[in-house]
């Protein structure tokens, strides 16, 4: 039985992502704990959802901090960021849409800061010549988060493997949706 709050949150986040109306009983059952254990940790559904949001924001912050501490944007920075795509997927999937988080000033501020840092990091990738420069960095950051969300949902539904997701995200970020011949230098 899981009794560590971080483990419980890791198990509960996908439940809420797939079923926005999931009750505390449903979340507890799918997380593999009793409802009593869940309510001891998080007395209300609102507190549970807010704890999920805080964990997601903390995870995004850690991933960005690791990337930001490296001097100069490289392929390895992009690979590291993409390898940690799940919290960015969860940011878009839960933090931006869950009613118990929406409008909470601290969560909103943190989410906006994380997105601004993601934009700045990808702008650095453009400046370094790693990422395309014909699109605004806000578009690239939104695309990354959108691809992360799609990959995470597909892994939750069993349509793709968890090890495939980072490779697929990177391929689309660096090469778009065209065939390899269509994205060759000079091709349009």
PDB file of N, CA and C in Angstrom, residues 62-125:
ATOM      1  N   UNK A  62      12.076  22.094 -11.525  1.00  0.00           N
ATOM      2  CA  UNK A  62      13.338  21.337 -11.441  1.00  0.00           C
ATOM      3  C   UNK A  62      13.897  21.042 -12.833  1.00  0.00           C
ATOM      4  N   UNK A  63      13.040  20.635 -13.762  1.00  0.00           N
ATOM      5  CA  UNK A  63      13.504  20.325 -15.119  1.00  0.00           C
ATOM      6  C   UNK A  63      14.078  21.576 -15.786  1.00  0.00           C
ATOM      7  N   UNK A  64      13.408  22.692 -15.637  1.00  0.00           N
ATOM      8  CA  UNK A  64      13.901  23.935 -16.238  1.00  0.00           C
ATOM      9  C   UNK A  64      15.191  24.406 -15.565  1.00  0.00           C
ATOM     10  N   UNK A  65      15.273  24.290 -14.264  1.00  0.00           N
ATOM     11  CA  UNK A  65      16.478  24.709 -13.549  1.00  0.00           C
ATOM     12  C   UNK A  65      17.680  23.906 -14.021  1.00  0.00           C
ATOM     13  N   UNK A  66      17.517  22.593 -14.208  1.00  0.00           N
ATOM     14  CA  UNK A  66      18.624  21.767 -14.724  1.00  0.00           C
ATOM     15  C   UNK A  66      19.055  22.263 -16.100  1.00  0.00           C
ATOM     16  N   UNK A  67      18.098  22.570 -16.950  1.00  0.00           N
ATOM     17  CA  UNK A  67      18.419  23.024 -18.311  1.00  0.00           C
ATOM     18  C   UNK A  67      19.045  24.415 -18.301  1.00  0.00           C
ATOM     19  N   UNK A  68      18.580  25.267 -17.414  1.00  0.00           N
ATOM     20  CA  UNK A  68      19.062  26.653 -17.366  1.00  0.00           C
ATOM     21  C   UNK A  68      20.458  26.781 -16.778  1.00  0.00           C
ATOM     22  N   UNK A  69      20.909  25.784 -16.043  1.00  0.00           N
ATOM     23  CA  UNK A  69      22.229  25.883 -15.416  1.00  0.00           C
ATOM     24  C   UNK A  69      23.363  25.571 -16.382  1.00  0.00           C
ATOM     25  N   UNK A  70      23.045  25.006 -17.531  1.00  0.00           N
ATOM     26  CA  UNK A  70      24.063  24.694 -18.535  1.00  0.00           C
ATOM     27  C   UNK A  70      24.298  25.937 -19.389  1.00  0.00           C
ATOM     28  N   UNK A  71      25.553  26.245 -19.619  1.00  0.00           N
ATOM     29  CA  UNK A  71      25.892  27.403 -20.445  1.00  0.00           C
ATOM     30  C   UNK A  71      25.774  27.025 -21.915  1.00  0.00           C
ATOM     31  N   UNK A  72      25.014  27.817 -22.647  1.00  0.00           N
ATOM     32  CA  UNK A  72      24.851  27.575 -24.080  1.00  0.00           C
ATOM     33  C   UNK A  72      23.861  26.459 -24.348  1.00  0.00           C
ATOM     34  N   UNK A  73      22.929  26.696 -25.240  1.00  0.00           N
ATOM     35  CA  UNK A  73      21.902  25.712 -25.571  1.00  0.00           C
ATOM     36  C   UNK A  73      22.490  24.668 -26.511  1.00  0.00           C
ATOM     37  N   UNK A  74      22.304  23.395 -26.178  1.00  0.00           N
ATOM     38  CA  UNK A  74      22.810  22.301 -27.008  1.00  0.00           C
ATOM     39  C   UNK A  74      21.701  21.289 -27.255  1.00  0.00           C
ATOM     40  N   UNK A  75      21.986  20.344 -28.145  1.00  0.00           N
ATOM     41  CA  UNK A  75      21.050  19.237 -28.376  1.00  0.00           C
ATOM     42  C   UNK A  75      20.777  18.480 -27.079  1.00  0.00           C
ATOM     43  N   UNK A  76      21.808  18.383 -26.215  1.00  0.00           N
ATOM     44  CA  UNK A  76      21.657  17.660 -24.957  1.00  0.00           C
ATOM     45  C   UNK A  76      20.667  18.371 -24.026  1.00  0.00           C
ATOM     46  N   UNK A  77      20.640  19.692 -24.066  1.00  0.00           N
ATOM     47  CA  UNK A  77      19.668  20.431 -23.243  1.00  0.00           C
ATOM     48  C   UNK A  77      18.254  20.120 -23.722  1.00  0.00           C
ATOM     49  N   UNK A  78      18.062  20.137 -25.025  1.00  0.00           N
ATOM     50  CA  UNK A  78      16.745  19.808 -25.566  1.00  0.00           C
ATOM     51  C   UNK A  78      16.381  18.374 -25.204  1.00  0.00           C
ATOM     52  N   UNK A  79      17.335  17.464 -25.349  1.00  0.00           N
ATOM     53  CA  UNK A  79      17.072  16.060 -25.012  1.00  0.00           C
ATOM     54  C   UNK A  79      16.707  15.910 -23.538  1.00  0.00           C
ATOM     55  N   UNK A  80      17.398  16.632 -22.662  1.00  0.00           N
ATOM     56  CA  UNK A  80      17.092  16.575 -21.236  1.00  0.00           C
ATOM     57  C   UNK A  80      15.714  17.119 -20.918  1.00  0.00           C
ATOM     58  N   UNK A  81      15.363  18.215 -21.557  1.00  0.00           N
ATOM     59  CA  UNK A  81      14.044  18.807 -21.340  1.00  0.00           C
ATOM     60  C   UNK A  81      12.953  17.859 -21.839  1.00  0.00           C
ATOM     61  N   UNK A  82      13.160  17.303 -23.009  1.00  0.00           N
ATOM     62  CA  UNK A  82      12.173  16.394 -23.584  1.00  0.00           C
ATOM     63  C   UNK A  82      12.083  15.109 -22.758  1.00  0.00           C
ATOM     64  N   UNK A  83      13.193  14.644 -22.220  1.00  0.00           N
ATOM     65  CA  UNK A  83      13.168  13.436 -21.382  1.00  0.00           C
ATOM     66  C   UNK A  83      12.289  13.644 -20.156  1.00  0.00           C
ATOM     67  N   UNK A  84      12.152  14.873 -19.731  1.00  0.00           N
ATOM     68  CA  UNK A  84      11.321  15.195 -18.567  1.00  0.00           C
ATOM     69  C   UNK A  84      10.011  15.856 -19.003  1.00  0.00           C
ATOM     70  N   UNK A  85       9.415  15.343 -20.065  1.00  0.00           N
ATOM     71  CA  UNK A  85       8.221  15.955 -20.654  1.00  0.00           C
ATOM     72  C   UNK A  85       6.970  15.812 -19.798  1.00  0.00           C
ATOM     73  N   UNK A  86       6.884  14.805 -18.950  1.00  0.00           N
ATOM     74  CA  UNK A  86       5.637  14.525 -18.233  1.00  0.00           C
ATOM     75  C   UNK A  86       5.094  15.709 -17.429  1.00  0.00           C
ATOM     76  N   UNK A  87       5.907  16.387 -16.616  1.00  0.00           N
ATOM     77  CA  UNK A  87       5.301  17.490 -15.863  1.00  0.00           C
ATOM     78  C   UNK A  87       4.794  18.619 -16.762  1.00  0.00           C
ATOM     79  N   UNK A  88       5.423  18.812 -17.928  1.00  0.00           N
ATOM     80  CA  UNK A  88       4.943  19.847 -18.855  1.00  0.00           C
ATOM     81  C   UNK A  88       3.611  19.410 -19.465  1.00  0.00           C
ATOM     82  N   UNK A  89       3.464  18.113 -19.720  1.00  0.00           N
ATOM     83  CA  UNK A  89       2.188  17.575 -20.187  1.00  0.00           C
ATOM     84  C   UNK A  89       1.119  17.774 -19.126  1.00  0.00           C
ATOM     85  N   UNK A  90       1.482  17.472 -17.889  1.00  0.00           N
ATOM     86  CA  UNK A  90       0.540  17.597 -16.787  1.00  0.00           C
ATOM     87  C   UNK A  90       0.197  19.054 -16.512  1.00  0.00           C
ATOM     88  N   UNK A  91       1.152  19.937 -16.741  1.00  0.00           N
ATOM     89  CA  UNK A  91       0.899  21.370 -16.580  1.00  0.00           C
ATOM     90  C   UNK A  91      -0.254  21.776 -17.481  1.00  0.00           C
ATOM     91  N   UNK A  92      -0.180  21.390 -18.738  1.00  0.00           N
ATOM     92  CA  UNK A  92      -1.227  21.751 -19.691  1.00  0.00           C
ATOM     93  C   UNK A  92      -2.497  20.958 -19.451  1.00  0.00           C
ATOM     94  N   UNK A  93      -2.352  19.709 -19.050  1.00  0.00           N
ATOM     95  CA  UNK A  93      -3.509  18.837 -18.902  1.00  0.00           C
ATOM     96  C   UNK A  93      -4.293  19.111 -17.631  1.00  0.00           C
ATOM     97  N   UNK A  94      -3.615  19.489 -16.550  1.00  0.00           N
ATOM     98  CA  UNK A  94      -4.307  19.659 -15.276  1.00  0.00           C
ATOM     99  C   UNK A  94      -4.254  21.085 -14.729  1.00  0.00           C
ATOM    100  N   UNK A  95      -3.084  21.646 -14.636  1.00  0.00           N
ATOM    101  CA  UNK A  95      -2.938  22.936 -13.958  1.00  0.00           C
ATOM    102  C   UNK A  95      -3.720  24.029 -14.667  1.00  0.00           C
ATOM    103  N   UNK A  96      -3.665  24.044 -16.000  1.00  0.00           N
ATOM    104  CA  UNK A  96      -4.343  25.105 -16.744  1.00  0.00           C
ATOM    105  C   UNK A  96      -5.849  24.918 -16.852  1.00  0.00           C
ATOM    106  N   UNK A  97      -6.365  23.727 -16.546  1.00  0.00           N
ATOM    107  CA  UNK A  97      -7.790  23.485 -16.772  1.00  0.00           C
ATOM    108  C   UNK A  97      -8.578  23.049 -15.545  1.00  0.00           C
ATOM    109  N   UNK A  98      -7.924  22.598 -14.517  1.00  0.00           N
ATOM    110  CA  UNK A  98      -8.642  22.082 -13.342  1.00  0.00           C
ATOM    111  C   UNK A  98      -9.232  23.231 -12.530  1.00  0.00           C
ATOM    112  N   UNK A  99     -10.514  23.169 -12.274  1.00  0.00           N
ATOM    113  CA  UNK A  99     -11.214  24.281 -11.613  1.00  0.00           C
ATOM    114  C   UNK A  99     -10.692  24.562 -10.202  1.00  0.00           C
ATOM    115  N   UNK A 100     -10.185  23.558  -9.510  1.00  0.00           N
ATOM    116  CA  UNK A 100      -9.656  23.796  -8.162  1.00  0.00           C
ATOM    117  C   UNK A 100      -8.297  24.494  -8.191  1.00  0.00           C
ATOM    118  N   UNK A 101      -7.721  24.642  -9.373  1.00  0.00           N
ATOM    119  CA  UNK A 101      -6.425  25.323  -9.507  1.00  0.00           C
ATOM    120  C   UNK A 101      -6.595  26.662 -10.212  1.00  0.00           C
ATOM    121  N   UNK A 102      -7.504  26.692 -11.180  1.00  0.00           N
ATOM    122  CA  UNK A 102      -7.737  27.922 -11.939  1.00  0.00           C
ATOM    123  C   UNK A 102      -8.062  29.072 -11.003  1.00  0.00           C
ATOM    124  N   UNK A 103      -7.413  30.165 -11.215  1.00  0.00           N
ATOM    125  CA  UNK A 103      -7.695  31.342 -10.409  1.00  0.00           C
ATOM    126  C   UNK A 103      -6.944  31.389  -9.090  1.00  0.00           C
ATOM    127  N   UNK A 104      -6.266  30.300  -8.727  1.00  0.00           N
ATOM    128  CA  UNK A 104      -5.445  30.328  -7.513  1.00  0.00           C
ATOM    129  C   UNK A 104      -4.204  31.146  -7.846  1.00  0.00           C
ATOM    130  N   UNK A 105      -4.049  32.312  -7.229  1.00  0.00           N
ATOM    131  CA  UNK A 105      -2.981  33.233  -7.639  1.00  0.00           C
ATOM    132  C   UNK A 105      -1.579  32.625  -7.661  1.00  0.00           C
ATOM    133  N   UNK A 106      -1.219  31.877  -6.631  1.00  0.00           N
ATOM    134  CA  UNK A 106       0.129  31.317  -6.589  1.00  0.00           C
ATOM    135  C   UNK A 106       0.358  30.323  -7.722  1.00  0.00           C
ATOM    136  N   UNK A 107      -0.594  29.429  -7.947  1.00  0.00           N
ATOM    137  CA  UNK A 107      -0.459  28.437  -9.015  1.00  0.00           C
ATOM    138  C   UNK A 107      -0.433  29.121 -10.375  1.00  0.00           C
ATOM    139  N   UNK A 108      -1.279  30.108 -10.564  1.00  0.00           N
ATOM    140  CA  UNK A 108      -1.313  30.840 -11.836  1.00  0.00           C
ATOM    141  C   UNK A 108       0.012  31.549 -12.090  1.00  0.00           C
ATOM    142  N   UNK A 109       0.533  32.215 -11.074  1.00  0.00           N
ATOM    143  CA  UNK A 109       1.824  32.903 -11.211  1.00  0.00           C
ATOM    144  C   UNK A 109       2.941  31.927 -11.528  1.00  0.00           C
ATOM    145  N   UNK A 110       2.970  30.820 -10.804  1.00  0.00           N
ATOM    146  CA  UNK A 110       4.027  29.826 -11.041  1.00  0.00           C
ATOM    147  C   UNK A 110       3.911  29.230 -12.437  1.00  0.00           C
ATOM    148  N   UNK A 111       2.696  28.938 -12.883  1.00  0.00           N
ATOM    149  CA  UNK A 111       2.504  28.371 -14.222  1.00  0.00           C
ATOM    150  C   UNK A 111       2.947  29.365 -15.297  1.00  0.00           C
ATOM    151  N   UNK A 112       2.605  30.635 -15.111  1.00  0.00           N
ATOM    152  CA  UNK A 112       3.030  31.666 -16.070  1.00  0.00           C
ATOM    153  C   UNK A 112       4.545  31.804 -16.083  1.00  0.00           C
ATOM    154  N   UNK A 113       5.175  31.744 -14.913  1.00  0.00           N
ATOM    155  CA  UNK A 113       6.634  31.821 -14.826  1.00  0.00           C
ATOM    156  C   UNK A 113       7.287  30.630 -15.521  1.00  0.00           C
ATOM    157  N   UNK A 114       6.747  29.437 -15.297  1.00  0.00           N
ATOM    158  CA  UNK A 114       7.303  28.240 -15.938  1.00  0.00           C
ATOM    159  C   UNK A 114       7.173  28.339 -17.446  1.00  0.00           C
ATOM    160  N   UNK A 115       6.038  28.800 -17.915  1.00  0.00           N
ATOM    161  CA  UNK A 115       5.880  28.932 -19.363  1.00  0.00           C
ATOM    162  C   UNK A 115       6.849  29.990 -19.912  1.00  0.00           C
ATOM    163  N   UNK A 116       7.000  31.117 -19.226  1.00  0.00           N
ATOM    164  CA  UNK A 116       7.936  32.162 -19.670  1.00  0.00           C
ATOM    165  C   UNK A 116       9.366  31.630 -19.694  1.00  0.00           C
ATOM    166  N   UNK A 117       9.730  30.828 -18.707  1.00  0.00           N
ATOM    167  CA  UNK A 117      11.075  30.235 -18.690  1.00  0.00           C
ATOM    168  C   UNK A 117      11.250  29.236 -19.826  1.00  0.00           C
ATOM    169  N   UNK A 118      10.190  28.498 -20.144  1.00  0.00           N
ATOM    170  CA  UNK A 118      10.243  27.550 -21.264  1.00  0.00           C
ATOM    171  C   UNK A 118      10.428  28.310 -22.567  1.00  0.00           C
ATOM    172  N   UNK A 119       9.700  29.411 -22.729  1.00  0.00           N
ATOM    173  CA  UNK A 119       9.847  30.260 -23.918  1.00  0.00           C
ATOM    174  C   UNK A 119      11.287  30.774 -24.003  1.00  0.00           C
ATOM    175  N   UNK A 120      11.826  31.280 -22.903  1.00  0.00           N
ATOM    176  CA  UNK A 120      13.195  31.820 -22.897  1.00  0.00           C
ATOM    177  C   UNK A 120      14.216  30.739 -23.227  1.00  0.00           C
ATOM    178  N   UNK A 121      14.022  29.548 -22.694  1.00  0.00           N
ATOM    179  CA  UNK A 121      14.952  28.454 -22.976  1.00  0.00           C
ATOM    180  C   UNK A 121      14.929  28.084 -24.455  1.00  0.00           C
ATOM    181  N   UNK A 122      13.746  28.004 -25.033  1.00  0.00           N
ATOM    182  CA  UNK A 122      13.653  27.658 -26.449  1.00  0.00           C
ATOM    183  C   UNK A 122      14.130  28.808 -27.333  1.00  0.00           C
ATOM    184  N   UNK A 123      13.977  30.046 -26.885  1.00  0.00           N
ATOM    185  CA  UNK A 123      14.555  31.187 -27.610  1.00  0.00           C
ATOM    186  C   UNK A 123      16.075  31.078 -27.615  1.00  0.00           C
ATOM    187  N   UNK A 124      16.645  30.625 -26.506  1.00  0.00           N
ATOM    188  CA  UNK A 124      18.097  30.397 -26.460  1.00  0.00           C
ATOM    189  C   UNK A 124      18.493  29.310 -27.455  1.00  0.00           C
ATOM    190  N   UNK A 125      17.626  28.306 -27.608  1.00  0.00           N
ATOM    191  CA  UNK A 125      17.871  27.259 -28.600  1.00  0.00           C
ATOM    192  C   UNK A 125      17.840  27.807 -30.017  1.00  0.00           C
TER     193      UNK A 125
END
